[in-house]
Coordinates of C-alpha atoms and ligand atoms in Angstrom, one line a residue:
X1 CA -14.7 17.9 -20.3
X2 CA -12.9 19.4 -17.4
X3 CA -12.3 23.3 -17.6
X4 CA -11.5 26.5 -15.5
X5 CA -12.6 29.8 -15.5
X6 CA -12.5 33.1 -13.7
X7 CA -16.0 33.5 -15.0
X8 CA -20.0 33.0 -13.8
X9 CA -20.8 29.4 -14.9
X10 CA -23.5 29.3 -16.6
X11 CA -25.5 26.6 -15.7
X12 CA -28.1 26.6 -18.4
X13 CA -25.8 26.3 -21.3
X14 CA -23.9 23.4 -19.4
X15 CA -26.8 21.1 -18.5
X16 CA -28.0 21.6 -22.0
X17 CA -24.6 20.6 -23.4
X18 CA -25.5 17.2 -22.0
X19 CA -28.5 17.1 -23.2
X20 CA -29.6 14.4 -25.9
X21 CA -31.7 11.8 -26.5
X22 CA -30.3 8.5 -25.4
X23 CA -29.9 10.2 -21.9
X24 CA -32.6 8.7 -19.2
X25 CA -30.6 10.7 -16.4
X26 CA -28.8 13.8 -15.8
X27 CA -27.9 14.8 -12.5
X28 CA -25.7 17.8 -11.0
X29 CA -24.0 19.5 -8.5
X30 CA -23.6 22.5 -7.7
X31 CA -20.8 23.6 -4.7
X32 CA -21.8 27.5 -3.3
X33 CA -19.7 30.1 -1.4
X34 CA -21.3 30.2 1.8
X35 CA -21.5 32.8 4.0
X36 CA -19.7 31.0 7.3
X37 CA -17.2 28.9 8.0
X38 CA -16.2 27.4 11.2
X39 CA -18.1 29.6 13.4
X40 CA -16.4 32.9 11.3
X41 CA -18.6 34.8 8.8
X42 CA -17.3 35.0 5.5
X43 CA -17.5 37.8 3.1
X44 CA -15.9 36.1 -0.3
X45 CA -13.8 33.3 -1.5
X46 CA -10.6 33.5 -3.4
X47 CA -9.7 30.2 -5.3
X48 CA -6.2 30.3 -6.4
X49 CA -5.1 27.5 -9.0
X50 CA -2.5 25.9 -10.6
X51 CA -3.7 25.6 -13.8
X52 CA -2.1 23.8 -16.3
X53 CA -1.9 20.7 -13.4
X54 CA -5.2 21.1 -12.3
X55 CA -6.3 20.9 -16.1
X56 CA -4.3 17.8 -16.4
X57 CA -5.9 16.2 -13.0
X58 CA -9.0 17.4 -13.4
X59 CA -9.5 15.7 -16.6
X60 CA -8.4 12.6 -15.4
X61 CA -10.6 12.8 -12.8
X62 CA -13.1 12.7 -15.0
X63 CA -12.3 10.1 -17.7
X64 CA -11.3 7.8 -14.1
X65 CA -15.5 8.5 -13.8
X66 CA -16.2 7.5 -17.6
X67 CA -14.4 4.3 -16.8
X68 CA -16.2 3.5 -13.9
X69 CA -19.7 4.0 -14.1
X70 CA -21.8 4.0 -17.5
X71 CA -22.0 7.1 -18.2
X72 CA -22.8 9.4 -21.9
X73 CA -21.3 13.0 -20.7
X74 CA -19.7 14.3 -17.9
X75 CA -18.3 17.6 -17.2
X76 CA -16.9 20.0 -14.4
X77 CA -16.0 23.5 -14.4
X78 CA -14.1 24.7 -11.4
X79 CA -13.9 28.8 -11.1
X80 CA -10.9 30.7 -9.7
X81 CA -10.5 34.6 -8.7
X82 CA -12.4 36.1 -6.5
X83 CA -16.4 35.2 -6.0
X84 CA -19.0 36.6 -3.7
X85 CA -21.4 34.8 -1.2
X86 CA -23.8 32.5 -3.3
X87 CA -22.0 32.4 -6.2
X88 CA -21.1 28.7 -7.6
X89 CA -17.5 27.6 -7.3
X90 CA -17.8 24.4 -8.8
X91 CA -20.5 22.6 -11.3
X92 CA -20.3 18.8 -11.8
X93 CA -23.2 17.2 -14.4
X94 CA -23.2 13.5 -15.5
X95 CA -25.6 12.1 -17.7
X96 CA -26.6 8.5 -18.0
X97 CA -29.0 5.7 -19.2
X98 CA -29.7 5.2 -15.6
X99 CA -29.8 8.0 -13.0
X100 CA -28.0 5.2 -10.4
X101 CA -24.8 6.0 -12.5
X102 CA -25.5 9.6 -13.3
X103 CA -25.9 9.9 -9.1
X104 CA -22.6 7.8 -8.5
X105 CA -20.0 9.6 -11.2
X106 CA -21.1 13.1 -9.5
X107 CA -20.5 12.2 -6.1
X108 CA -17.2 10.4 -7.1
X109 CA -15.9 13.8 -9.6
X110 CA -17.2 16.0 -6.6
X111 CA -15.1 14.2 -4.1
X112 CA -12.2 13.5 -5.8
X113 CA -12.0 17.3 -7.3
X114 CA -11.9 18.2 -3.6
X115 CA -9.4 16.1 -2.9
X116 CA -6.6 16.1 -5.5
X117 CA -7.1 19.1 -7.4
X118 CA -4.3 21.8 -6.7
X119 CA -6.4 24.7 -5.7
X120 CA -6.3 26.5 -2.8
X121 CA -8.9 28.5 -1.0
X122 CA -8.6 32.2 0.6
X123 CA -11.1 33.0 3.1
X124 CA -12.6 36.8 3.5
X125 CA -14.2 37.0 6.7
X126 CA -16.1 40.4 7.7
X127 CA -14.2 41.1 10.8
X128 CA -10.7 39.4 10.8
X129 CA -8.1 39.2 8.1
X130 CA -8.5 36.6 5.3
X131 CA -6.9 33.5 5.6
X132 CA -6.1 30.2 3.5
X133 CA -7.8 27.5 4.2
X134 CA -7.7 23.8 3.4
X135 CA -9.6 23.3 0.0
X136 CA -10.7 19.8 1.5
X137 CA -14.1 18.3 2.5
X138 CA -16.2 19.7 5.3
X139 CA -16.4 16.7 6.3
X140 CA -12.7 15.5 7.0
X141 CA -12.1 18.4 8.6
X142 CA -10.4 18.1 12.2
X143 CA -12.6 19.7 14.9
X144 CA -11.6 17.4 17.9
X145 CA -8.5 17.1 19.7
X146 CA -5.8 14.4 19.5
X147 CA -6.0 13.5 22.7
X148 CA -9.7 13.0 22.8
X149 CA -9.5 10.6 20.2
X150 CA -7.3 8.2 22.7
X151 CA -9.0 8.7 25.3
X152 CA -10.5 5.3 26.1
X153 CA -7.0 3.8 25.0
X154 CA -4.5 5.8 26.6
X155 CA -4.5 3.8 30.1
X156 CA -3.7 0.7 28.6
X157 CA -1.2 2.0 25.3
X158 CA 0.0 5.3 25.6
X159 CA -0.5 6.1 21.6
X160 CA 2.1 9.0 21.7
X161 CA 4.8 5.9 22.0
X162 CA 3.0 4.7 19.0
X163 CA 3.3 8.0 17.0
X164 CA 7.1 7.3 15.9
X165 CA 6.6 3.7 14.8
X166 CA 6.9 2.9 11.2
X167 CA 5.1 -0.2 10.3
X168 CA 4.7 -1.7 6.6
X169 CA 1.7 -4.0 6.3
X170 CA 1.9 -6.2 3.2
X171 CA -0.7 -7.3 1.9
X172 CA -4.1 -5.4 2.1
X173 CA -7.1 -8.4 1.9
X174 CA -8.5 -10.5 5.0
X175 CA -6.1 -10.3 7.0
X176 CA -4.8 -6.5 6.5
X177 CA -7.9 -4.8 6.8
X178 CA -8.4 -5.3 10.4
X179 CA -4.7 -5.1 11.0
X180 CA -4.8 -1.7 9.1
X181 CA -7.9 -0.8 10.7
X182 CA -6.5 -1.5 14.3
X183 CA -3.0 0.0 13.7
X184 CA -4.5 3.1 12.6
X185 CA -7.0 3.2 15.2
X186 CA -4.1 3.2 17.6
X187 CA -2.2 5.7 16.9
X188 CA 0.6 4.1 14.7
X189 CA 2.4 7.8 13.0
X190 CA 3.6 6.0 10.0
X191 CA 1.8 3.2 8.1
X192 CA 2.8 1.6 4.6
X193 CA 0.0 -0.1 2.8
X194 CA 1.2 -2.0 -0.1
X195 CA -0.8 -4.7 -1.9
X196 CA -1.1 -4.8 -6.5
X197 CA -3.9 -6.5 -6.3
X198 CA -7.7 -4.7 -7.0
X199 CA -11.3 -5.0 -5.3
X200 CA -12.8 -8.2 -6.4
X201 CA -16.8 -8.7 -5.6
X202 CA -15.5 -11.7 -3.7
X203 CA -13.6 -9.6 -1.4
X204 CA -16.0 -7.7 0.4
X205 CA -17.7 -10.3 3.1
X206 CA -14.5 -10.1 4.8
X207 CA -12.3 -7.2 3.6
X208 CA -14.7 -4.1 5.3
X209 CA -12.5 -1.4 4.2
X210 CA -13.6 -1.8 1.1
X211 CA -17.7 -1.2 -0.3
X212 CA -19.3 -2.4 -3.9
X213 CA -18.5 1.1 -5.2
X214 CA -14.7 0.3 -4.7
X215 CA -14.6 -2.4 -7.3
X216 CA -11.8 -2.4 -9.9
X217 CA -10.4 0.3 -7.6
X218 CA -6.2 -0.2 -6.3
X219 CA -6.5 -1.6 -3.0
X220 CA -3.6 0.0 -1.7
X221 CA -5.2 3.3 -2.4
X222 CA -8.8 2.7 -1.2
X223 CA -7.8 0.9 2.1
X224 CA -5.3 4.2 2.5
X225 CA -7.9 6.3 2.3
X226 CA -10.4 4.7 4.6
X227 CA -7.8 4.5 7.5
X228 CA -6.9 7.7 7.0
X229 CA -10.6 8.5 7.2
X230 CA -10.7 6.8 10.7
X231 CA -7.4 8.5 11.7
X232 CA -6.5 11.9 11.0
X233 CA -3.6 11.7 13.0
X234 CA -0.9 9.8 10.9
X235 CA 0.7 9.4 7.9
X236 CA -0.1 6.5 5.6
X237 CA 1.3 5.9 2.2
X238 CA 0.0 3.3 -0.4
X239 CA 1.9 1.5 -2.3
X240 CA 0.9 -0.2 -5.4
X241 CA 3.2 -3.2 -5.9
X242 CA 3.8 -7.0 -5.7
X243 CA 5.9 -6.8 -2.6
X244 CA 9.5 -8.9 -4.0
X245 CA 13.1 -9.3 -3.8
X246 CA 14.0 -6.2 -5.9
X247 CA 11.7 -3.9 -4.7
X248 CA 11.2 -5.3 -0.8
X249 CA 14.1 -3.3 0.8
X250 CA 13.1 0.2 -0.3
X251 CA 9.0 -0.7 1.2
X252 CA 10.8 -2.1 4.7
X253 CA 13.9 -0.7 5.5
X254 CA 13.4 2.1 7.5
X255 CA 10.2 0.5 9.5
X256 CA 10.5 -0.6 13.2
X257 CA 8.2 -3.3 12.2
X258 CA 7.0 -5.0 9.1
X259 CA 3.3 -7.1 9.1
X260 CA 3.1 -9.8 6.3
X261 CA -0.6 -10.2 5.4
X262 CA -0.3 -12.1 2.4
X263 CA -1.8 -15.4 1.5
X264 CA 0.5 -16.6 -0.7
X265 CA 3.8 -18.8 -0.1
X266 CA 6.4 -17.4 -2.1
X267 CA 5.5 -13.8 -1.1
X268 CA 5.9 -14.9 2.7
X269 CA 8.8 -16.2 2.2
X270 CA 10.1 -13.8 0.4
X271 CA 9.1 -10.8 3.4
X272 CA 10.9 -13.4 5.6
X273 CA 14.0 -13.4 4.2
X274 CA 14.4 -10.0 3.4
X275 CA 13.5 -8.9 7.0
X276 CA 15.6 -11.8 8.4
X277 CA 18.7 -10.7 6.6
X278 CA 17.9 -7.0 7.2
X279 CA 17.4 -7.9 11.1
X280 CA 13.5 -5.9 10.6
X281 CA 11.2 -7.3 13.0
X282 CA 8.3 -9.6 11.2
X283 CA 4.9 -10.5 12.6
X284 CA 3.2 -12.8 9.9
X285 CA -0.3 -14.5 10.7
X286 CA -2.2 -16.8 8.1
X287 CA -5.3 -18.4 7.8
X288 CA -6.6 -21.8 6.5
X289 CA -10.4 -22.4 7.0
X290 CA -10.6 -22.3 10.7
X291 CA -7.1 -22.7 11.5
X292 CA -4.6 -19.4 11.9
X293 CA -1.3 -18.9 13.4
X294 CA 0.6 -15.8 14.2
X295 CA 4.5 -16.1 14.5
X296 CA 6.9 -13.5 15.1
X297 CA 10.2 -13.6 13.3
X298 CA 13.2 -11.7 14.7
X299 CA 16.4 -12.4 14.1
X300 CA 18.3 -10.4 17.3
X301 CA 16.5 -12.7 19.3
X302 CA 17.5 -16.5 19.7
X303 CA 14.4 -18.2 18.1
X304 CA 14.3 -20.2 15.1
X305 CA 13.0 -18.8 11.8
X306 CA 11.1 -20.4 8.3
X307 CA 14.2 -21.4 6.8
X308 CA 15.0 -23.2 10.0
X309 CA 12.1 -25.6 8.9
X310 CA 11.7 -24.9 5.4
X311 CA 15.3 -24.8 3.4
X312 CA 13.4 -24.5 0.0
X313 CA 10.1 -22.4 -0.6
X314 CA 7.1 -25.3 -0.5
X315 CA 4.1 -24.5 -3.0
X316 CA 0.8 -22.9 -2.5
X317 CA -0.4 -26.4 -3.8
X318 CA 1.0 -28.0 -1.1
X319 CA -0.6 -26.1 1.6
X320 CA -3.4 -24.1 -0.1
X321 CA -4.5 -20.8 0.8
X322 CA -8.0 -18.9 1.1
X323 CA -8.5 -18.1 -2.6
X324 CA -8.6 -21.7 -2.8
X325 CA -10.5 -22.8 0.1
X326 CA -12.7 -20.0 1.3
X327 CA -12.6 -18.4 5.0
X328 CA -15.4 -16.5 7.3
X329 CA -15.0 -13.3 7.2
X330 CA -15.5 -13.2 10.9
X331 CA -12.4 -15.8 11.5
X332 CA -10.4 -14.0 9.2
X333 CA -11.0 -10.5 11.4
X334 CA -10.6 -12.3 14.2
X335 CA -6.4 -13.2 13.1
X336 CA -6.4 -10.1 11.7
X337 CA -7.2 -8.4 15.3
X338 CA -4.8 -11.1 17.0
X339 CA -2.3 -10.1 14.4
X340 CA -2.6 -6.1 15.1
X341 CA -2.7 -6.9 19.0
X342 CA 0.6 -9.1 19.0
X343 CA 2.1 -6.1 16.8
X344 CA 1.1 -2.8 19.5
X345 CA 2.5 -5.0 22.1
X346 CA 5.9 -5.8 20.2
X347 CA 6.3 -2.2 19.3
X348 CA 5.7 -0.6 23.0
X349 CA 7.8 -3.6 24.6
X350 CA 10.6 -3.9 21.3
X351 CA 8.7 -7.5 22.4
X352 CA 5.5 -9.4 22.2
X353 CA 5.0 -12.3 25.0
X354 CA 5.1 -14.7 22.6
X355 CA 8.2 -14.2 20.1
X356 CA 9.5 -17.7 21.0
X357 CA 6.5 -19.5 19.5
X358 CA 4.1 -19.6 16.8
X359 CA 0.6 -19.8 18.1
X360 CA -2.6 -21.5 16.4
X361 CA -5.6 -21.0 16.7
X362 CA -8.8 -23.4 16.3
X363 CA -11.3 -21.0 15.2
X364 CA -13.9 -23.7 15.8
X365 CA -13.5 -24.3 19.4
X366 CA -11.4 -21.1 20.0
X367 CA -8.6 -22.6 21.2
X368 CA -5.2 -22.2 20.8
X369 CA -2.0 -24.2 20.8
X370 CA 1.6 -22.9 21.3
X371 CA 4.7 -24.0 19.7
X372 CA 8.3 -22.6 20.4
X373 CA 10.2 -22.2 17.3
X374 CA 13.5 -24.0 18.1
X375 CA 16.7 -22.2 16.3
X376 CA 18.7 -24.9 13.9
X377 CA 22.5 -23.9 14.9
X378 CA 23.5 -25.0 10.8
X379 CA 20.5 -22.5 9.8
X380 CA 22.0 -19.6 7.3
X381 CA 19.7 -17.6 7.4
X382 CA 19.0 -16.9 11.5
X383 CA 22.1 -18.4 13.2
X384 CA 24.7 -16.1 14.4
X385 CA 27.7 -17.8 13.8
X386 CA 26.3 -19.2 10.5
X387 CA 25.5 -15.5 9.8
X388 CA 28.5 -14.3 10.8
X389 CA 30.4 -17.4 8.6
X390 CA 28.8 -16.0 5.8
X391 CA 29.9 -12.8 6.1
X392 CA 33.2 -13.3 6.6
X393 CA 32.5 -15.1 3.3
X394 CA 30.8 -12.3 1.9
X395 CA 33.9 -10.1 3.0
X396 CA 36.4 -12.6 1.1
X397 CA 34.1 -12.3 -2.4
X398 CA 33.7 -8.6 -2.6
X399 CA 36.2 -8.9 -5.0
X400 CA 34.7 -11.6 -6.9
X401 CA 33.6 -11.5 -10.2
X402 CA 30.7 -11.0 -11.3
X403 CA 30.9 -11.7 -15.2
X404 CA 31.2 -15.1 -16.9
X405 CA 32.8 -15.6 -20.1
X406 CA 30.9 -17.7 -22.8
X407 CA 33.8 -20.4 -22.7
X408 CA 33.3 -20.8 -18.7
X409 CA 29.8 -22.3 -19.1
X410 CA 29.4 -25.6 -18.2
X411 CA 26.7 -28.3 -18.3
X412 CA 25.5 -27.7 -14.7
X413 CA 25.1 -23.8 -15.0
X414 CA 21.6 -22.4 -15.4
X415 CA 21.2 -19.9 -18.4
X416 CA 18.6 -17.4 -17.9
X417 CA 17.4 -15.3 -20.9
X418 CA 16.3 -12.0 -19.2
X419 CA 15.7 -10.2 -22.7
X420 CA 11.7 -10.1 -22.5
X421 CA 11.9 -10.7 -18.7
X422 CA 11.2 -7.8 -16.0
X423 CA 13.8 -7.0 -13.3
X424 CA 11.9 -9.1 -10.7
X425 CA 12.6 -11.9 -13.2
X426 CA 15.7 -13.8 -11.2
X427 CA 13.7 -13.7 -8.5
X428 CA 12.2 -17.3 -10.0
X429 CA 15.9 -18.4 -9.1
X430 CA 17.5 -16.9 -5.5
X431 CA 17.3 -20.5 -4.1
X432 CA 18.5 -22.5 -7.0
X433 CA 21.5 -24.5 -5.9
X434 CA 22.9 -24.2 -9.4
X435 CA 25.6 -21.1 -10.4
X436 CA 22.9 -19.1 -12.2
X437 CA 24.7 -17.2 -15.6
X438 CA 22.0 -14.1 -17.0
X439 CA 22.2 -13.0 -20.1
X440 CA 20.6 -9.9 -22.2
X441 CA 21.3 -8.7 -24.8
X442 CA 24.4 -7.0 -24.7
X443 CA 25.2 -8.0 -20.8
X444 CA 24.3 -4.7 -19.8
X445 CA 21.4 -4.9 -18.0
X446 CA 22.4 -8.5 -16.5
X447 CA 25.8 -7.0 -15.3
X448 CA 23.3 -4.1 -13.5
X449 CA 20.8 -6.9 -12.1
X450 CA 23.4 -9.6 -11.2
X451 CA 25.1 -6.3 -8.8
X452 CA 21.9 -5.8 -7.5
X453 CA 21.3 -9.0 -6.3
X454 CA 24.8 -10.0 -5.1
X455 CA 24.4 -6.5 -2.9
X456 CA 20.8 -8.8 -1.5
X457 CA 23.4 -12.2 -0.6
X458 CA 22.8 -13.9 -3.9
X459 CA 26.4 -14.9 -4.6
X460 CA 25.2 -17.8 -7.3
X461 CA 24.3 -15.2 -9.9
X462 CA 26.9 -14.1 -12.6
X463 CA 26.0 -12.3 -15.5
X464 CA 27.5 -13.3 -18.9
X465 CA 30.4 -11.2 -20.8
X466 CA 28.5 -9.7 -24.1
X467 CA 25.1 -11.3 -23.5
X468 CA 23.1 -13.6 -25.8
X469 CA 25.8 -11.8 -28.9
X470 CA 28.2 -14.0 -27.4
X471 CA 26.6 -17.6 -27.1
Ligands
ZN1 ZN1 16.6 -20.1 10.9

């Protein structure tokens, strides 16, 4: 039970609401007004709230802490008003079979209360005028200068070219923690982290932004938090999706660079060709027991690109990737660094030293290998005159449209029932050589998707007159 109140807390009757017999553990907290702050004496505290939100959050705070550790009760109470030196501003009490999970649910309601409840904090101080003041941790506080923080860097990468970068990193396993970790470290001002996927016990030998108590947790959210931890000086967003088609633009669009650190085929492909046809810079590094490669993909400069090699998306089981075969965590940091490295030195230079090849490395004997990435004139997807063929093709079929009658279907079309499909559905079909006809169930809602991906290049998809009504 989460509640507010401009009143003492009595902390008698609250530990004794948790009492009961099944209970092996209760453990509390209790957060005082002190009488300093930052060097400045304080007099009082005012907490000002907005209540009906922080209700909301604080009460999902705490069922987030039911869900997560074994727990029988767990409350808060948060004050507001005014309160004097050595009152208690906020109580947290958790009680448990085991006081391991009675100790972990307090710490976790304490800190996330700090951190996403909307109250705000008025300082009295006995000689100056009050002031408000971040509601925040101690702890995260900023005490140091900017500058100080780059000082052993600043010779080599000047960080303030690095505070106006935008860089997406997909994926946020093996390979993106260190590249995370080493972006943020340097200074990069905006970083997107966007990964669906949750901590797994399995992850943590390699993936060290995230700790046993993280498990279950998003790890778009956790690894944001921890970089933003190391860094105080930039913004980072997470973002809790399954990079794709649909949704890839709005994640990379406005980013000087994007980092794919997935591990899985159709996803890389799928960064590719949305950053080749949007012309966004790509650094994408993989890892296969001991053998990784980095490549840069960009299509204003003349090298080749994946399509060049691969027309049609292989299959994970072709190739395998580390869920399957397992990786050191030390080999996969290692990429992970290279990965981050190759992407500072693009971003200060608008070019990395080696753009024109794809590098691998023998993580084994620590060697590397380079190959240039040779530029197929008849590729769609990077040449400029097939780019610019298509276009002009493009130009010619705005017009086009997009709706099929029932009576144009022929044998060699491919129906698609999108009814209990998702919008990321047809993404199952962008390289299908076949004229792909969607249908709902009023052709609605295929008419809408069909736009959408024309608008992405997909000129094969139609969307059929009156949906599945009509067939
Ligand atoms: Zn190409």
């Amino acid at each position: 039970m989460f509640q507010l109140t401009p009143h003492p807390i009595d902390l008698n009757a609250l530990s004794l609401s948790l009492k009961e017999s099944k209970a092996g553990a209760l453990v509390t907290f209790e957060g005082w007004v002190r009488n300093h702050n930052q060097g400045k004496p304080v007099s009082a505290l005012e907490y000002q709230v907005y209540e009906t939100l922080a209700e909301k959050e604080g009460q999902k705070i705490l069922t987030e802490a039911k869900e997560k550790f074994n727990l029988h009760e767990i409350v808060c109470t948060h004050r507001h008003g005014l309160l004097q030196i050595g009152e208690v501003a906020v109580w947290v009490g958790a009680s448990a079979s085991h006081r391991n999970d009675a100790f972990l649910a307090t710490r976790f309601v304490i800190d996330e209360i700090k951190h996403r409840l909307p109250i705000w904090k008025k300082e009295h101080y006995l000689n100056e005028k009050p002031e408000w003041v971040s509601c925040k941790d101690h702890s995260t506080h900023v005490h140091f200068k900017e500058e100080d923080y780059y000082r052993k860097q600043k010779s080599v990468v000047d960080p303030f070219s690095l505070k106006s970068k935008r860089v997406a990193v997909i994926g946020a396993g093996g390979l993106g923690c260190p590249v995370l970790a080493s972006l943020a470290a340097a200074g990069i001002g905006h970083l997107t982290v966007v990964d669906f996927d949750r901590v797994e016990i399995s992850n943590l030998h390699r993936q060290f932004l995230y700790t046993p108590a993280d498990i279950g947790e998003k790890k778009s959210t956790v690894a944001a938090k921890r970089i933003a931890q190391m860094n105080p000086f930039i913004q980072i967003k997470a973002v809790d999706q399954r990079f794709n088609a649909m949704n890839g633009l709005d994640l990379i669009e406005k980013c000087d660079l994007v980092l794919d650190c997935t591990d899985n085929l159709e996803t890389k492909f799928a960064i590719h060709d949305l950053c080749m046809s949007k012309s966004i810079p790509l650094i994408s590094a993989s890892i296969y027991r001991f053998e990784g490669q980095i490549r840069t993909f960009d299509r204003m400069q003349e090298w080749g690109c994946l399509r060049c090699q691969f027309k049609e998306t292989p299959s994970d089981e072709a190739i395998g990737n580390c869920n399957d075969f397992g990786v050191l965590g030390a080999s996969v940091n290692a990429m992970g660094s290279l990965q981050a490295g190759e992407a500072i030195r693009f971003l200060i230079h608008a070019r990395n030293a080696s753009s024109k090849e794809t590098i691998y490395f023998d993580l084994n004997s620590l060697s590397a290998m380079k190959i240039k990435n040779k530029r197929k004139s008849t590729c769609t997807t990077c040449s400029l005159e097939a780019h610019l063929q298509k276009n002009e093709a493009t130009d010619h079929t705005e017009t086009e449209r997009i709706e099929l009658e029932s009576s144009e279907l022929s044998g060699n079309d491919e129906l698609v029932d999108i009814r209990e499909q998702n919008d990321t559905f047809l993404d199952d079909f962008i390289h299908s050589k076949k004229r792909v006809v969607v249908f709902c169930h009023r052709g609605i809602r295929s008419r809408r998707l069909v736009h959408q991906y024309r608008e992405r290049g997909f000129h094969h998809f139609y969307s059929l007159t009156g949906g599945a009504c009509s067939l």
